Structures are given as structure tokens and as C-alpha cells.
Coordinates of C-alpha atoms in Angstrom, one line a residue:
Chain Z
X1 CA 7.8 -0.3 -0.6
X2 CA 6.5 -2.2 2.4
X3 CA 3.5 -4.3 1.7
X4 CA 0.3 -3.3 3.4
X5 CA -2.9 -5.2 4.1
X6 CA -6.2 -3.2 3.5
X7 CA -9.3 -4.4 5.4
X8 CA -12.6 -3.4 6.9
X9 CA -14.3 -4.3 10.1
X10 CA -15.0 -7.8 11.5
X11 CA -18.4 -9.2 10.7
X12 CA -17.9 -7.8 7.2
X13 CA -20.8 -6.2 5.3
X14 CA -20.9 -5.2 1.7
X15 CA -19.4 -1.7 2.2
X16 CA -16.5 -3.1 4.2
X17 CA -15.6 -5.8 1.8
X18 CA -15.9 -3.6 -1.3
X19 CA -14.2 -0.6 0.2
X20 CA -11.2 -2.7 1.1
X21 CA -11.0 -4.0 -2.5
X22 CA -11.5 -0.5 -3.9
X23 CA -8.9 1.2 -1.7
X24 CA -6.4 -1.5 -2.3
X25 CA -6.9 -1.0 -6.0
X26 CA -6.5 2.7 -5.7
X27 CA -3.4 2.5 -3.6
X28 CA -1.8 0.0 -6.0
X29 CA -2.6 2.3 -8.9
X30 CA -0.8 5.1 -7.0
X31 CA 2.3 2.9 -6.7
X32 CA 1.8 1.1 -3.3
X33 CA 2.0 -2.6 -2.7
X34 CA -1.3 -3.6 -1.0
X35 CA -3.7 -6.5 -0.7
X36 CA -7.4 -6.3 0.2
X37 CA -8.3 -8.9 2.8
X38 CA -11.3 -9.5 5.1
X39 CA -11.9 -10.3 8.7
X40 CA -14.6 -12.8 7.8
X41 CA -16.5 -14.5 5.1
X42 CA -18.8 -12.2 3.0
X43 CA -22.5 -12.4 3.9
X44 CA -25.1 -13.5 1.3
X45 CA -25.8 -10.0 0.1
X46 CA -22.1 -9.4 -0.5
X47 CA -21.7 -12.8 -2.2
X48 CA -24.6 -11.8 -4.5
X49 CA -22.8 -8.6 -5.5
X50 CA -19.4 -10.4 -5.9
X51 CA -21.0 -13.1 -8.1
X52 CA -23.0 -10.5 -10.1
X53 CA -19.9 -8.5 -11.0
X54 CA -17.6 -11.6 -11.2
X55 CA -15.2 -10.5 -8.6
X56 CA -13.4 -12.8 -6.0
X57 CA -14.0 -12.5 -2.3
X58 CA -10.9 -11.3 -0.4
X59 CA -8.8 -13.7 1.6
X60 CA -9.8 -14.0 5.2
X61 CA -7.3 -13.1 8.0
X62 CA -7.5 -12.8 11.8
X63 CA -4.2 -11.1 12.5
X64 CA -2.0 -8.7 10.6
X65 CA 1.3 -10.0 12.1
X66 CA 3.7 -11.5 11.1
X67 CA 2.6 -10.9 7.5
X68 CA 2.9 -7.1 7.5
X69 CA 3.9 -4.2 9.8
X70 CA 1.5 -1.7 8.2
X71 CA -2.2 -1.7 7.6
X72 CA -4.8 0.5 6.0
X73 CA -8.3 0.5 7.6
X74 CA -11.5 1.1 5.7
X75 CA -15.0 1.5 7.1
X76 CA -13.8 1.3 10.8
X77 CA -11.2 2.9 13.0
X78 CA -11.7 1.4 16.4
X79 CA -9.6 -1.5 17.7
X80 CA -12.6 -3.4 19.0
X81 CA -13.9 -3.9 15.4
X82 CA -10.5 -4.7 13.9
X83 CA -7.8 -7.4 13.8
X84 CA -6.8 -8.9 17.1
X85 CA -3.3 -7.5 16.9
X86 CA -4.0 -4.0 15.7
X87 CA -1.9 -2.5 18.5
X88 CA 1.2 -4.3 17.2
X89 CA 1.1 -2.8 13.7
X90 CA 1.2 0.7 12.3
X91 CA -2.0 2.1 10.9
X92 CA -0.9 4.2 8.0
X93 CA -4.2 4.9 6.3
X94 CA -7.9 5.2 7.3
X95 CA -10.9 5.8 5.0
X96 CA -14.0 5.8 7.1
X97 CA -17.5 7.3 7.6
X98 CA -18.0 6.4 11.3
X99 CA -17.4 8.2 14.6
X100 CA -13.8 8.1 15.7
X101 CA -12.1 6.4 18.7
X102 CA -8.5 6.4 17.7
X103 CA -5.0 6.9 19.2
X104 CA -1.9 6.7 17.1
X105 CA 1.8 7.3 17.9
X106 CA 2.6 8.8 14.5
X107 CA 0.9 11.0 11.9
X108 CA -1.1 9.1 9.3
X109 CA -3.4 9.5 6.3
X110 CA -7.1 9.8 7.2
X111 CA -9.9 10.5 4.9
X112 CA -13.2 10.6 6.8
X113 CA -16.5 12.1 5.9
X114 CA -20.1 11.6 7.1
X115 CA -21.2 10.1 3.8
X116 CA -23.6 7.1 3.4
X117 CA -20.8 4.6 2.9
X118 CA -17.0 4.3 2.9
X119 CA -17.3 3.5 -0.8
X120 CA -18.7 7.0 -1.4
X121 CA -15.6 8.5 0.0
X122 CA -13.5 6.3 -2.3
X123 CA -15.5 7.5 -5.3
X124 CA -14.2 11.0 -4.4
X125 CA -10.7 9.8 -3.9
X126 CA -10.6 8.0 -7.3
X127 CA -11.7 11.3 -8.8
X128 CA -9.2 13.4 -6.9
X129 CA -6.4 11.1 -7.9
X130 CA -7.6 10.9 -11.5
X131 CA -7.8 7.1 -11.4
X132 CA -10.5 5.5 -13.4
X133 CA -12.9 3.1 -11.7
X134 CA -13.0 -0.2 -13.6
X135 CA -16.6 -1.3 -14.5
X136 CA -16.7 -4.4 -12.2
X137 CA -15.3 -2.4 -9.3
X138 CA -17.9 0.4 -10.0
X139 CA -20.6 -2.3 -9.8
X140 CA -19.3 -3.4 -6.4
X141 CA -19.0 0.2 -5.1
X142 CA -22.5 0.8 -6.2
X143 CA -23.6 -2.3 -4.3
X144 CA -21.7 -0.9 -1.2
X145 CA -23.6 2.4 -1.3
X146 CA -26.9 0.7 -1.9
X147 CA -26.3 -1.7 1.0
X148 CA -25.3 1.0 3.5
X149 CA -28.0 3.4 2.5
X150 CA -30.8 0.8 1.9
X151 CA -31.2 2.0 -1.7
X152 CA -30.6 5.7 -0.7
X153 CA -33.5 5.6 1.8
X154 CA -31.5 5.7 5.1
X155 CA -31.2 9.1 6.8
X156 CA -27.4 8.6 6.4
X157 CA -27.8 9.2 2.7
X158 CA -26.2 12.4 1.4
X159 CA -26.6 14.2 -1.9
X160 CA -23.2 12.9 -2.9
X161 CA -24.2 9.3 -2.4
X162 CA -27.0 9.8 -4.9
X163 CA -24.6 11.4 -7.4
X164 CA -22.1 8.6 -6.8
X165 CA -24.7 5.9 -7.4
X166 CA -25.7 7.4 -10.7
X167 CA -22.1 7.8 -11.8
X168 CA -21.2 4.2 -10.8
X169 CA -24.4 2.8 -12.4
X170 CA -23.4 4.3 -15.7
X171 CA -19.8 2.9 -15.4
X172 CA -21.1 -0.5 -14.4
X173 CA -24.0 -0.4 -16.9
X174 CA -26.7 -1.5 -14.5
X175 CA -30.2 -0.3 -13.5
X176 CA -29.3 0.5 -9.9
X177 CA -32.9 0.3 -8.5
X178 CA -33.8 -3.1 -9.8
X179 CA -30.3 -4.5 -9.2
X180 CA -30.2 -2.9 -5.8
X181 CA -33.5 -4.4 -4.6
X182 CA -32.4 -7.9 -5.8
X183 CA -29.1 -7.5 -4.0
X184 CA -30.8 -6.4 -0.7
X185 CA -33.3 -9.2 -1.0
X186 CA -30.4 -11.7 -1.4
X187 CA -29.3 -10.6 2.0
X188 CA -32.6 -11.2 3.7
X189 CA -32.8 -14.9 3.3
X190 CA -32.8 -15.5 7.0
X191 CA -34.4 -18.9 7.1
X192 CA -31.1 -20.8 6.6
X193 CA -29.3 -18.8 9.4
X194 CA -28.9 -19.9 13.0
X195 CA -30.1 -17.6 15.8
X196 CA -26.5 -16.7 16.6
X197 CA -25.8 -15.8 12.9
X198 CA -28.9 -13.6 12.9
X199 CA -28.1 -11.6 16.1
X200 CA -24.4 -11.4 15.8
X201 CA -23.7 -11.5 12.0
X202 CA -23.6 -7.7 11.8
X203 CA -23.3 -6.9 15.5
X204 CA -21.0 -4.3 17.0
X205 CA -20.0 -3.5 20.6
X206 CA -20.4 -0.1 22.1
X207 CA -19.3 1.3 25.5
X208 CA -22.0 3.5 27.0
X209 CA -22.1 4.9 30.6
X210 CA -19.7 2.2 31.8
X211 CA -21.8 -0.6 30.2
X212 CA -21.0 -2.8 27.2
X213 CA -23.8 -3.0 24.6
X214 CA -23.9 -5.4 21.7
X215 CA -26.1 -4.2 18.9
X216 CA -27.0 -6.4 16.0
X217 CA -29.2 -5.7 13.0
X218 CA -30.7 -7.7 10.2
X219 CA -32.6 -6.6 7.1
X220 CA -35.8 -8.5 6.1
X221 CA -38.9 -8.1 4.0
X222 CA -41.1 -9.5 6.8
X223 CA -40.4 -8.5 10.4
X224 CA -43.1 -10.9 11.8
X225 CA -41.3 -13.9 10.2
X226 CA -38.1 -13.1 12.2
X227 CA -40.0 -12.7 15.5
X228 CA -41.5 -16.2 15.0
X229 CA -38.1 -17.2 16.4
X230 CA -38.2 -14.8 19.3
X231 CA -37.7 -17.3 22.1
X232 CA -34.7 -18.9 20.4
X233 CA -33.3 -15.5 19.6
X234 CA -33.5 -14.4 23.2
X235 CA -31.8 -17.6 24.3
X236 CA -28.9 -16.9 21.9
X237 CA -28.7 -13.3 23.1
X238 CA -28.6 -14.4 26.7
X239 CA -25.8 -16.9 25.9
X240 CA -23.8 -14.2 24.1
X241 CA -24.2 -11.8 27.0
X242 CA -22.9 -14.4 29.5
X243 CA -20.1 -15.6 27.2
X244 CA -18.7 -12.2 26.3
X245 CA -19.6 -10.1 29.3
X246 CA -22.1 -7.8 27.5
X247 CA -24.4 -6.0 29.8
X248 CA -27.1 -6.1 27.1
X249 CA -27.8 -7.3 23.6
X250 CA -30.0 -5.2 21.3
X251 CA -31.2 -6.8 18.1
X252 CA -32.7 -4.5 15.5
X253 CA -34.9 -6.1 12.7
X254 CA -35.3 -3.8 9.8
X255 CA -37.9 -4.0 7.0
X256 CA -36.1 -2.7 3.9
X257 CA -39.4 -2.3 2.0
X258 CA -41.1 -0.1 4.6
X259 CA -38.0 1.4 6.2
X260 CA -39.2 0.5 9.8
X261 CA -37.6 -1.5 12.5
X262 CA -38.4 -3.5 15.6
X263 CA -36.0 -3.9 18.6
X264 CA -35.5 -6.9 20.8
X265 CA -33.7 -6.4 24.1
X266 CA -32.0 -8.9 26.4
X267 CA -30.2 -7.3 29.3
X268 CA -30.8 -5.0 32.2
X269 CA -30.9 -1.6 30.4
X270 CA -34.7 -1.3 30.0
X271 CA -34.9 2.1 31.4
X272 CA -32.2 3.6 29.2
X273 CA -33.7 1.9 26.0
X274 CA -37.2 3.2 26.8
X275 CA -35.8 6.7 27.4
X276 CA -33.7 6.6 24.2
X277 CA -36.7 5.7 22.0
X278 CA -39.5 7.2 24.1
X279 CA -41.5 4.0 24.2
X280 CA -42.4 1.1 26.4
X281 CA -40.9 -2.4 25.9
X282 CA -43.6 -5.0 25.6
X283 CA -42.5 -8.6 25.7
X284 CA -38.9 -7.2 25.4
X285 CA -39.8 -5.6 22.0
X286 CA -40.2 -2.1 20.9
X287 CA -41.4 -0.8 17.4
X288 CA -39.1 1.8 15.9
X289 CA -41.0 3.3 13.0
X290 CA -38.9 5.0 10.4
X291 CA -35.7 3.7 12.0
X292 CA -33.2 2.0 9.6
X293 CA -29.8 3.3 10.6
X294 CA -28.0 1.9 13.6
X295 CA -25.4 4.6 13.3
X296 CA -27.8 7.6 13.0
X297 CA -31.0 6.4 14.6
X298 CA -30.0 3.8 17.2
X299 CA -26.6 4.6 18.7
X300 CA -27.0 8.4 19.2
X301 CA -30.2 8.3 21.2
X302 CA -28.8 5.4 23.2
X303 CA -25.6 7.3 23.9
X304 CA -27.6 10.3 25.0
X305 CA -29.8 8.1 27.3
X306 CA -26.7 6.5 28.9
Chain R
X1 CA -26.4 26.8 8.2
X2 CA -25.0 26.8 11.7
X3 CA -22.0 29.0 12.2
X4 CA -18.7 27.3 12.9
X5 CA -15.5 28.6 14.5
X6 CA -12.3 27.3 12.8
X7 CA -9.1 27.3 14.9
X8 CA -5.7 25.7 15.5
X9 CA -3.9 24.8 18.7
X10 CA -3.0 26.9 21.8
X11 CA 0.4 28.6 21.8
X12 CA -0.3 29.3 18.1
X13 CA 2.4 29.1 15.5
X14 CA 2.3 30.3 11.9
X15 CA 0.9 27.1 10.5
X16 CA -1.9 27.0 13.0
X17 CA -3.0 30.6 12.5
X18 CA -2.8 30.5 8.7
X19 CA -4.5 27.1 8.4
X20 CA -7.4 28.4 10.4
X21 CA -7.7 31.3 8.0
X22 CA -7.3 29.2 4.9
X23 CA -9.8 26.5 6.0
X24 CA -12.4 29.0 7.0
X25 CA -12.0 30.7 3.6
X26 CA -12.4 27.4 1.8
X27 CA -15.4 26.3 3.8
X28 CA -17.1 29.7 3.2
X29 CA -16.4 29.4 -0.5
X30 CA -18.1 26.0 -0.3
X31 CA -21.2 27.6 1.2
X32 CA -20.6 27.3 5.0
X33 CA -20.7 30.1 7.5
X34 CA -17.4 30.0 9.4
X35 CA -15.0 32.4 11.1
X36 CA -11.3 31.8 11.7
X37 CA -10.2 32.5 15.3
X38 CA -7.1 31.8 17.4
X39 CA -6.3 30.4 20.8
X40 CA -3.7 33.1 21.4
X41 CA -1.9 36.1 20.0
X42 CA 0.2 35.4 16.9
X43 CA 4.0 35.2 17.6
X44 CA 6.4 37.6 16.0
X45 CA 7.1 35.3 13.1
X46 CA 3.4 35.0 12.3
X47 CA 2.9 38.8 12.8
X48 CA 5.6 39.4 10.2
X49 CA 3.8 37.2 7.7
X50 CA 0.4 38.8 8.4
X51 CA 1.9 42.3 8.0
X52 CA 3.7 41.3 4.8
X53 CA 0.6 40.0 3.1
X54 CA -1.6 42.7 4.7
X55 CA -4.0 40.2 6.4
X56 CA -5.6 40.7 9.8
X57 CA -4.8 38.4 12.8
X58 CA -7.8 36.3 13.8
X59 CA -9.8 37.2 16.9
X60 CA -8.6 35.4 20.1
X61 CA -11.0 33.1 21.9
X62 CA -10.6 30.8 24.9
X63 CA -13.9 28.9 24.7
X64 CA -16.2 28.0 21.9
X65 CA -19.4 28.1 23.9
X66 CA -21.8 29.9 24.0
X67 CA -20.9 31.4 20.6
X68 CA -21.1 28.2 18.6
X69 CA -22.1 24.5 19.0
X70 CA -19.8 23.3 16.2
X71 CA -16.1 23.7 15.6
X72 CA -13.5 22.9 12.9
X73 CA -10.0 22.0 14.1
X74 CA -6.9 22.6 12.1
X75 CA -3.3 21.6 13.0
X76 CA -4.3 19.7 16.1
X77 CA -6.9 17.1 17.2
X78 CA -6.2 16.5 20.9
X79 CA -8.3 18.2 23.6
X80 CA -5.2 19.1 25.6
X81 CA -4.1 21.5 22.8
X82 CA -7.5 23.0 22.2
X83 CA -10.2 25.2 23.6
X84 CA -11.1 24.6 27.3
X85 CA -14.6 23.5 26.4
X86 CA -13.9 21.2 23.5
X87 CA -15.9 18.4 25.1
X88 CA -19.0 20.5 25.1
X89 CA -19.1 21.2 21.3
X90 CA -19.3 19.1 18.2
X91 CA -16.1 18.7 16.2
X92 CA -17.4 18.6 12.6
X93 CA -14.1 19.0 10.7
X94 CA -10.4 18.3 11.3
X95 CA -7.5 19.1 9.0
X96 CA -4.3 17.9 10.6
X97 CA -0.8 16.5 10.1
X98 CA -0.1 15.2 13.7
X99 CA -0.6 11.9 15.4
X100 CA -4.2 11.2 16.5
X101 CA -5.8 11.0 19.9
X102 CA -9.4 11.5 19.3
X103 CA -12.8 10.3 20.3
X104 CA -16.0 11.6 18.8
X105 CA -19.6 10.5 19.2
X106 CA -20.6 11.2 15.6
X107 CA -19.0 10.8 12.2
X108 CA -17.1 13.8 11.0
X109 CA -15.0 15.2 8.2
X110 CA -11.2 14.4 8.6
X111 CA -8.5 15.2 6.2
X112 CA -5.1 14.1 7.7
X113 CA -1.8 13.4 6.0
X114 CA 1.8 13.2 7.2
X115 CA 2.8 16.3 5.3
X116 CA 5.2 19.1 6.5
X117 CA 2.3 21.4 7.5
X118 CA -1.4 21.5 7.8
X119 CA -1.4 24.3 5.2
X120 CA 0.0 21.8 2.7
X121 CA -3.0 19.6 3.1
X122 CA -5.2 22.6 2.5
X123 CA -3.4 23.3 -0.7
X124 CA -4.6 19.9 -1.9
X125 CA -8.1 20.6 -0.7
X126 CA -8.4 23.9 -2.5
X127 CA -7.3 22.0 -5.7
X128 CA -9.7 19.1 -5.1
X129 CA -12.6 21.5 -4.6
X130 CA -11.6 23.7 -7.5
X131 CA -11.4 26.8 -5.3
X132 CA -8.7 29.3 -6.3
X133 CA -6.3 30.5 -3.6
X134 CA -6.2 34.3 -3.4
X135 CA -2.7 35.9 -3.6
X136 CA -2.6 37.1 0.0
X137 CA -3.7 33.8 1.3
X138 CA -1.2 32.0 -0.9
X139 CA 1.5 34.1 0.7
X140 CA 0.3 33.1 4.2
X141 CA 0.1 29.4 3.3
X142 CA 3.6 29.7 1.9
X143 CA 4.7 31.2 5.2
X144 CA 3.0 28.3 7.1
X145 CA 4.9 25.6 5.2
X146 CA 8.2 27.5 5.4
X147 CA 7.7 27.9 9.2
X148 CA 6.8 24.2 9.9
X149 CA 9.6 22.9 7.6
X150 CA 12.2 25.5 8.4
X151 CA 12.4 26.5 4.7
X152 CA 11.9 22.9 3.5
X153 CA 15.0 21.7 5.5
X154 CA 13.3 19.8 8.3
X155 CA 13.2 16.0 7.8
X156 CA 9.4 16.3 8.1
X157 CA 9.4 17.9 4.6
X158 CA 7.7 15.9 1.9
X159 CA 7.9 16.1 -1.9
X160 CA 4.4 17.6 -1.9
X161 CA 5.5 20.4 0.5
X162 CA 8.2 21.5 -2.0
X163 CA 5.7 21.5 -4.9
X164 CA 3.2 23.4 -2.8
X165 CA 5.7 26.1 -1.9
X166 CA 6.6 26.6 -5.5
X167 CA 2.9 26.9 -6.5
X168 CA 2.1 29.2 -3.7
X169 CA 5.2 31.4 -4.4
X170 CA 4.0 31.9 -7.9
X171 CA 0.4 32.9 -6.9
X172 CA 1.7 35.2 -4.1
X173 CA 4.5 36.5 -6.4
X174 CA 7.3 36.3 -3.9
X175 CA 10.8 34.8 -3.8
X176 CA 10.2 32.2 -1.2
X177 CA 13.8 31.7 -0.2
X178 CA 14.6 35.3 0.6
X179 CA 11.1 36.0 2.0
X180 CA 11.1 32.8 4.0
X181 CA 14.5 33.6 5.6
X182 CA 13.3 37.1 6.6
X183 CA 10.1 35.7 8.1
X184 CA 12.0 33.0 10.1
X185 CA 14.5 35.7 11.3
X186 CA 11.5 37.8 12.5
X187 CA 10.6 34.9 14.8
X188 CA 14.1 34.8 16.3
X189 CA 14.1 38.1 18.2
X190 CA 14.7 36.4 21.5
X191 CA 16.2 39.4 23.4
X192 CA 12.7 40.7 24.5
X193 CA 11.7 37.3 25.9
X194 CA 12.1 36.1 29.5
X195 CA 14.0 32.9 30.3
X196 CA 10.7 31.1 31.0
X197 CA 9.3 32.3 27.7
X198 CA 12.3 30.9 25.9
X199 CA 12.4 27.5 27.5
X200 CA 8.7 26.9 27.8
X201 CA 7.1 28.9 25.0
X202 CA 7.0 25.9 22.7
X203 CA 7.7 23.1 25.2
X204 CA 5.9 19.8 25.3
X205 CA 6.0 17.0 27.9
X206 CA 7.0 13.4 27.2
X207 CA 6.9 10.2 29.3
X208 CA 10.0 8.0 28.7
X209 CA 11.0 5.0 30.8
X210 CA 8.9 6.2 33.7
X211 CA 10.4 9.7 33.7
X212 CA 8.8 12.9 32.6
X213 CA 10.8 15.0 30.2
X214 CA 10.0 18.5 29.2
X215 CA 11.5 19.5 25.8
X216 CA 11.5 23.1 24.7
X217 CA 12.9 24.6 21.5
X218 CA 13.7 28.0 20.1
X219 CA 14.9 29.1 16.6
X220 CA 17.7 31.6 16.3
X221 CA 20.3 32.9 13.9
X222 CA 23.0 33.0 16.7
X223 CA 23.2 30.1 19.1
X224 CA 26.0 31.7 21.1
X225 CA 23.8 34.7 21.8
X226 CA 21.2 32.5 23.5
X227 CA 23.8 30.8 25.6
X228 CA 25.0 34.1 27.0
X229 CA 22.0 33.6 29.2
X230 CA 22.9 30.0 30.1
X231 CA 23.0 30.5 33.9
X232 CA 19.6 32.3 34.0
X233 CA 18.1 29.7 31.6
X234 CA 19.3 26.8 33.9
X235 CA 17.8 28.5 36.9
X236 CA 14.4 28.8 35.1
X237 CA 14.7 25.1 34.0
X238 CA 15.5 24.0 37.6
X239 CA 12.5 26.0 38.8
X240 CA 10.2 24.5 36.2
X241 CA 11.4 20.9 37.1
X242 CA 10.7 21.6 40.8
X243 CA 7.3 23.2 40.2
X244 CA 5.9 20.7 37.7
X245 CA 7.7 17.5 38.8
X246 CA 9.6 17.1 35.6
X247 CA 12.6 14.7 35.9
X248 CA 14.5 16.7 33.4
X249 CA 14.2 19.8 31.1
X250 CA 15.9 19.7 27.7
X251 CA 16.1 23.0 25.9
X252 CA 17.0 22.8 22.1
X253 CA 18.4 25.9 20.5
X254 CA 18.2 25.6 16.7
X255 CA 20.2 27.7 14.2
X256 CA 17.8 28.2 11.2
X257 CA 20.7 29.3 9.0
X258 CA 22.9 26.3 9.5
X259 CA 20.2 23.7 10.5
X260 CA 22.2 22.8 13.6
X261 CA 21.1 22.7 17.2
X262 CA 22.7 22.8 20.7
X263 CA 21.0 21.1 23.7
X264 CA 21.0 22.4 27.3
X265 CA 20.1 19.8 30.0
X266 CA 18.9 20.3 33.5
X267 CA 18.0 17.0 35.3
X268 CA 19.5 13.7 36.1
X269 CA 19.3 11.9 32.7
X270 CA 22.8 12.6 31.5
X271 CA 23.5 9.0 30.7
X272 CA 20.4 8.6 28.5
X273 CA 20.9 11.9 26.7
X274 CA 24.5 11.1 25.9
X275 CA 23.5 7.6 24.7
X276 CA 20.7 9.1 22.5
X277 CA 22.9 11.6 20.7
X278 CA 26.2 9.7 21.0
X279 CA 28.1 12.5 22.6
X280 CA 29.4 13.9 25.9
X281 CA 27.7 16.7 27.8
X282 CA 30.1 19.5 28.6
X283 CA 28.9 22.2 30.9
X284 CA 25.4 20.7 30.5
X285 CA 25.6 21.3 26.8
X286 CA 25.7 19.1 23.7
X287 CA 26.0 20.1 20.1
X288 CA 23.5 18.4 17.8
X289 CA 24.8 18.9 14.2
X290 CA 22.1 18.6 11.6
X291 CA 19.2 18.4 14.1
X292 CA 16.2 20.7 13.6
X293 CA 13.1 18.6 14.3
X294 CA 12.1 17.8 17.8
X295 CA 9.4 15.4 16.5
X296 CA 11.7 13.5 14.1
X297 CA 15.3 13.9 15.5
X298 CA 15.1 14.6 19.2
X299 CA 12.2 12.6 20.6
X300 CA 12.8 9.2 18.8
X301 CA 16.5 8.8 19.8
X302 CA 15.6 9.8 23.4
X303 CA 12.7 7.3 23.4
X304 CA 15.1 4.6 22.2
X305 CA 17.7 5.5 24.8
X306 CA 15.2 5.4 27.7

């Protein structure tokens, strides 16, 4: 059996790190030889979860070759979010809950569903394959769902996510609400982060209407505190646009307690952004009440406007 | 609940027609409102199976709009093989066993696996969702697997396909070997077909080494009978090359009883074809013993030779 590496997207979040660990564990239980790795160091929220459940962070890689010829992707499927040499290896497995932009030369295994997290899909797959989820892993998978759904409050949350959280909380023996809030708060310690870390830590690139948009997001318990650094944030966004050829940088600051966001824009796409969110940018900022999900509430209206 | 249409690829084969029916049935059992339709009239093999299990052929459509806004694809995922207006509707579900060439703007449900047929994946999905397969549908799903794997002899056959065929044969209460052979034979009545229907009915185009190859295939129980029409077949292949700019037309005639094929070539790629199959073309023909799968046994050696 050829060894496979299992990994999530670059700028890893909790769901991506945990889903790689969970899928690797499942594949190994089913007789494959895999290793979960990551395309970056876990963020503070993920580190809190790993510490809490006493699990190691995956080894960090930047390329799959020459180590392996086959890879399994979790929580992403597009080359732009993956290893630098994705085109040179065979993708044999994908578990994902995002939109698809994928071309393969051979048939492969794909399990995709519009659930709140990739970890939720894996909960189904453990059940279907009659593999038990160990308690520590259950705690991590619970963390992944809580992270991606902001404690089941994001509009991406499905009925199955709620069931999965309850099931996993029982296996892991934690109170998911109090644990979840502590974990989310651990990820909102923004004061120690540089402006670049804030805007780009979780950022993804999107092609819309011939333009390249970079969209970053941070969670906080105090939006105003983040915007105290607005001038420095804008400088960092300008520099990133120039360095990487982005047409625009959108930075979404989300309050996890109130489930609202505020957007900061640097780049010449004012018209499209105002159209997308039916509002006027003032001082490059736009309030997005009720918006917490980049995937469901930021990218689709932007795509439509472009 | 919005109504969805469920369909397979154009030029429908047995797996595509049956998988649409099976997936529509499963989705409806799970509470959705779907209808299985087809992008063409079932071929003679499929008609034999539908008659045998007393099931109606799906209604034929050419476009999804204005009837529905959402579609579920089975046995294909690429726009070139689908309804003309695929770009105007939302793909919400895909069940497929082919390579992927897919871009969506939203997350969706995908179940893909490199099994012998799409129907085999659906066997797993019925089981996972704890939905019983009705006897008639089991007979059709059996037919689909037998068709795509040539009675489990094609190299695309997996261990799961074999298990699925046995399970389905029990539910449908048929002897799968004798039934399967009769069904495959029903699809080999080539005498009523024109030369163009024979060479191009199942043909696909491939780019190799800067050349465009068209590769068609028919199943038969008597290769010699097909080659009685060799001169007329070559004329049709020449005409297709000229009309469509193909550099060469390869026509593979496969004996489903012996699992052997014979190739007919029209086009200036003799050297590459002889290299690919390690033989000499005589009278434009080359015997391919043991070859039944275009996907696994014809395209890869040709790709390597070019």
C-alpha cells in the first residue's frame, strides 16, 4: 500500500487541522497507510483545542513530492489553497464542504456535503464504516464543528451538525457550550498578532469577474478594538495587494458574541462591494449585521455582484 | 422542497439510465421531490433490462430550465456530457465514478468513488441511509453493474462490484450470469445500425501528442460479422475524420463472450498504434486479445505511445 499524506488547506483553521487527523485515522483503521500533515502552524484556537485534548499538532509540509505520489485532501479541493506541487501528485481522496473547482485525470473518492464543517462529514463516515471515534479525537472533531459554525450559530449550521456536536460531546465527555466558548475566545487574542497575521491568517483568494480578491476574516469579542488599528491594517492590505497582485483585499471582522461583522476594503472594487452588501462604504468600512460566514454570506453576494 | 431533476449523461447507457432512477428513488425516500429523466432514448440493452424488470423508461429532456432550478447528476460531472443549459441551474448532487472536471459556485453533495459503475456507489448509499432496494430496482441496478463491467470481467471491476452484484441478484431473484449475458447480447444487435451509428454511437475524443483521436467501441458476440462491413465502416471513419478534423479514428470491436477486441484504424498514426499494442496492423486491423476497457486498456497505452 502506497503511503498517502492527508492535509487541509493552507492558513489552517481548526476544522482543517482536525479533519486531516480524523480522516487519516479513519483511513488507517480501514487498512491504508496515511499520515496527517498540515500546510502551516495551528492558530491559537486550534492550539487550545489540541492542548485541551492532549493531541499533537500535525507535522508542517509545503510540498507533497518527493515524499509521496498520492494525497488525500480535506476541507478544500482547489489548487490555490493546497500544496505548491498539487499538480504533480495524484489526488485519491477528497472530503470537503466547500464549492468545487477541480479537474482530475482519473476517477477518485469524493465525499462532499454542504454541512457546517468537514469534520461533520467525517462523523458520518466513521459511522458508515463502523469505526469508533476515540474520545480525544471526538473532542477535536467537536472543536472543529464549533469553530466552523461559531457554536452552531452560523447560517452554515445544519441539523446534522447539531446532532454531531451532541454525539461527540458525549464521547469526549465535555460541556460543548462552555468548552466551545472558551475555545473560540482563545482564538480571539488578537493583541499579540501583527497586522499581516490578522488580515492574512485565515485569508483565501477568489477569482471573480476577472479580478483576484483576497478575503480574510478574524473573530473577536470587540470589533472596535480591532479597528483601533485600521490605518496599520490598511497599510498591510495595500502591501499584500501590491506584493501578490490582488485587485482587492477584504478583511471581515466578526463578533462571535453578537454574530455581526464589519468589513474593511482596500482595492478598487468599491462599486461591486457596495452592490453585494447593499450599503455604502464609509472610511473604507461597511457594517455587515448578522454576517458571520465568509462562505455563505460574503462570497456568494460578491460573486453575484461581479 | 424545490423539485429536482436527476439524470445521467447524453448518449445514455444502462448505468446512466438506471442510476438516475435509483438515485431519484433514494432521494424521494429521504424526503426530497425528484424525478429521474434521461438525455436520450435508452439503447437496446437498456430497453431489454427495463422490459425484463417491468420498469418504465425515464422521460427524455434536453434542457433543465424552465422546469427546475436544481439538478442532481449521476454517472457524469462534466458539462460537455450533460444538459445544454447546465450552467444556468444549480447542481446540488453528484454521484459518479469518472474523473472530475467540475466548477461550482456553492457547496454541494458529492459521492464519488472509482467503482465499476455509478449504480455500485448507489448500492452503498442505500445501505448507509438504511433504505431498502425494491426488487425491480435491484434488477436494474444489477443490470447497470453488469453493463459497465461486462459481467464483472472489465479491469474496472472492483471487489465491491462483485459483492453488490451478488446482493442485488438475491433481492431481484435472478441468476445474474445467464440474465447478464442475455442483456449484453440484446445490446449487440448491430445489423439495424448504420456505419456512423456503429463507429460514433459511443465514441469519445482524446488529445494525444498534439493529435486528435476519436475512439469508438461496440460490443458484439461475433467480431467477424462486424468486419463484413469493413469497407463501409472505413468510409464512414474517413468522412468523420475529414468533417471533424480528427487525425485518426480508432474503432474497437469487443467480443463480450471471449473478452477480446479487434481494432480498426483510419488515420496516419500507424506507428503509434503498433507501438501502443505491440503488434502489426494488417489491412488496417489489429487483434487486441484480452482488451475490453477503452478507459483502462486502450487510452493509457495509446497515451504512452504518443
